[in-house]
Amino acid sequence: MGAPRRTTPRQRSTVPALTSIGATIADRRRGLNLTQQTLSDLSGVSRSTVQALEYGSGSIRLEALTAVAEVLGLHIGVLRPGQAR
């Protein structure tokens, strides 16, 4: 017999780096006086995707992150471990 079926929903995990990015996105969105829905409309991603980005949860596509960042005037960069910002 297989493993027993899960009866409770899985908790969505958060990734610390995504949580930090999400906080920056939320702060910038609020600073521009945009709602999540307005940001969603401007960036072409769903409101639930904007929400997931801001909370650093779920599975986020790079295309969605860059679309939201572009609307907010944010730059997404990649640093090597230990590299200064």
Coordinates of C-alpha atoms in Angstrom, one line a residue:
M1 CA 0.0 0.0 0.0
G2 CA 1.1 3.6 -0.7
A3 CA 1.6 6.3 1.8
P4 CA -1.5 7.7 3.6
R5 CA -3.1 10.6 1.9
R6 CA -2.5 14.1 3.4
T7 CA -5.6 15.4 5.0
T8 CA -4.4 18.9 5.9
P9 CA -3.3 21.4 3.3
R10 CA 0.4 21.9 2.8
Q11 CA 1.8 25.1 4.2
R12 CA 3.4 27.3 1.6
S13 CA 7.0 27.8 2.3
T14 CA 8.7 31.1 2.1
V15 CA 12.2 31.6 0.9
P16 CA 14.1 34.3 2.9
A17 CA 15.5 36.0 -0.2
L18 CA 12.1 36.1 -1.8
T19 CA 10.6 37.5 1.4
S20 CA 13.2 40.3 1.3
I21 CA 12.4 41.0 -2.4
G22 CA 8.7 40.9 -1.6
A23 CA 9.0 43.4 1.2
T24 CA 10.8 45.8 -1.2
I25 CA 8.1 45.3 -3.8
A26 CA 5.3 46.0 -1.3
D27 CA 7.1 49.1 0.1
R28 CA 7.6 50.5 -3.4
R29 CA 4.0 49.7 -4.4
R30 CA 2.7 51.5 -1.4
G31 CA 5.1 54.4 -1.9
L32 CA 3.6 54.9 -5.4
N33 CA 0.1 54.6 -3.9
L34 CA -0.8 51.6 -6.0
T35 CA -3.1 48.8 -5.0
Q36 CA -2.2 45.2 -5.7
Q37 CA -4.9 45.1 -8.3
T38 CA -3.6 48.2 -10.1
L39 CA 0.0 46.8 -10.1
S40 CA -1.5 43.6 -11.4
D41 CA -3.2 45.4 -14.2
L42 CA -0.1 47.5 -15.1
S43 CA 2.3 44.5 -15.1
G44 CA 0.0 42.0 -16.7
V45 CA 0.3 39.4 -13.9
S46 CA -2.6 38.3 -11.7
R47 CA -3.3 39.9 -8.3
S48 CA -2.6 36.6 -6.6
T49 CA 0.9 36.6 -8.2
V50 CA 1.5 40.1 -6.9
Q51 CA 0.4 39.0 -3.5
A52 CA 2.6 35.9 -3.6
L53 CA 5.6 38.1 -4.7
E54 CA 5.0 40.4 -1.8
Y55 CA 4.8 37.6 0.8
G56 CA 7.6 35.6 -0.8
S57 CA 5.5 32.5 -1.1
G58 CA 4.5 30.1 -3.8
S59 CA 6.2 29.4 -7.0
I60 CA 7.1 32.7 -8.7
R61 CA 8.1 32.9 -12.4
L62 CA 11.0 35.1 -13.2
E63 CA 8.9 36.8 -16.0
A64 CA 6.3 37.8 -13.4
L65 CA 9.0 39.2 -11.1
T66 CA 10.6 41.3 -13.8
A67 CA 7.3 42.6 -15.1
V68 CA 6.3 43.8 -11.6
A69 CA 9.8 45.2 -11.0
E70 CA 9.7 47.1 -14.3
V71 CA 6.4 48.8 -13.5
L72 CA 7.8 49.8 -10.0
G73 CA 11.0 51.1 -11.5
L74 CA 13.1 48.5 -9.6
H75 CA 16.1 46.6 -10.9
I76 CA 16.6 42.9 -10.3
G77 CA 20.2 41.9 -10.0
V78 CA 22.2 38.8 -9.2
L79 CA 25.2 38.8 -6.8
R80 CA 27.6 36.0 -6.1
P81 CA 27.8 34.9 -2.5
G82 CA 29.9 37.4 -0.5
Q83 CA 29.7 40.0 -3.2
A84 CA 29.0 43.6 -2.0
R85 CA 25.8 45.2 -3.1

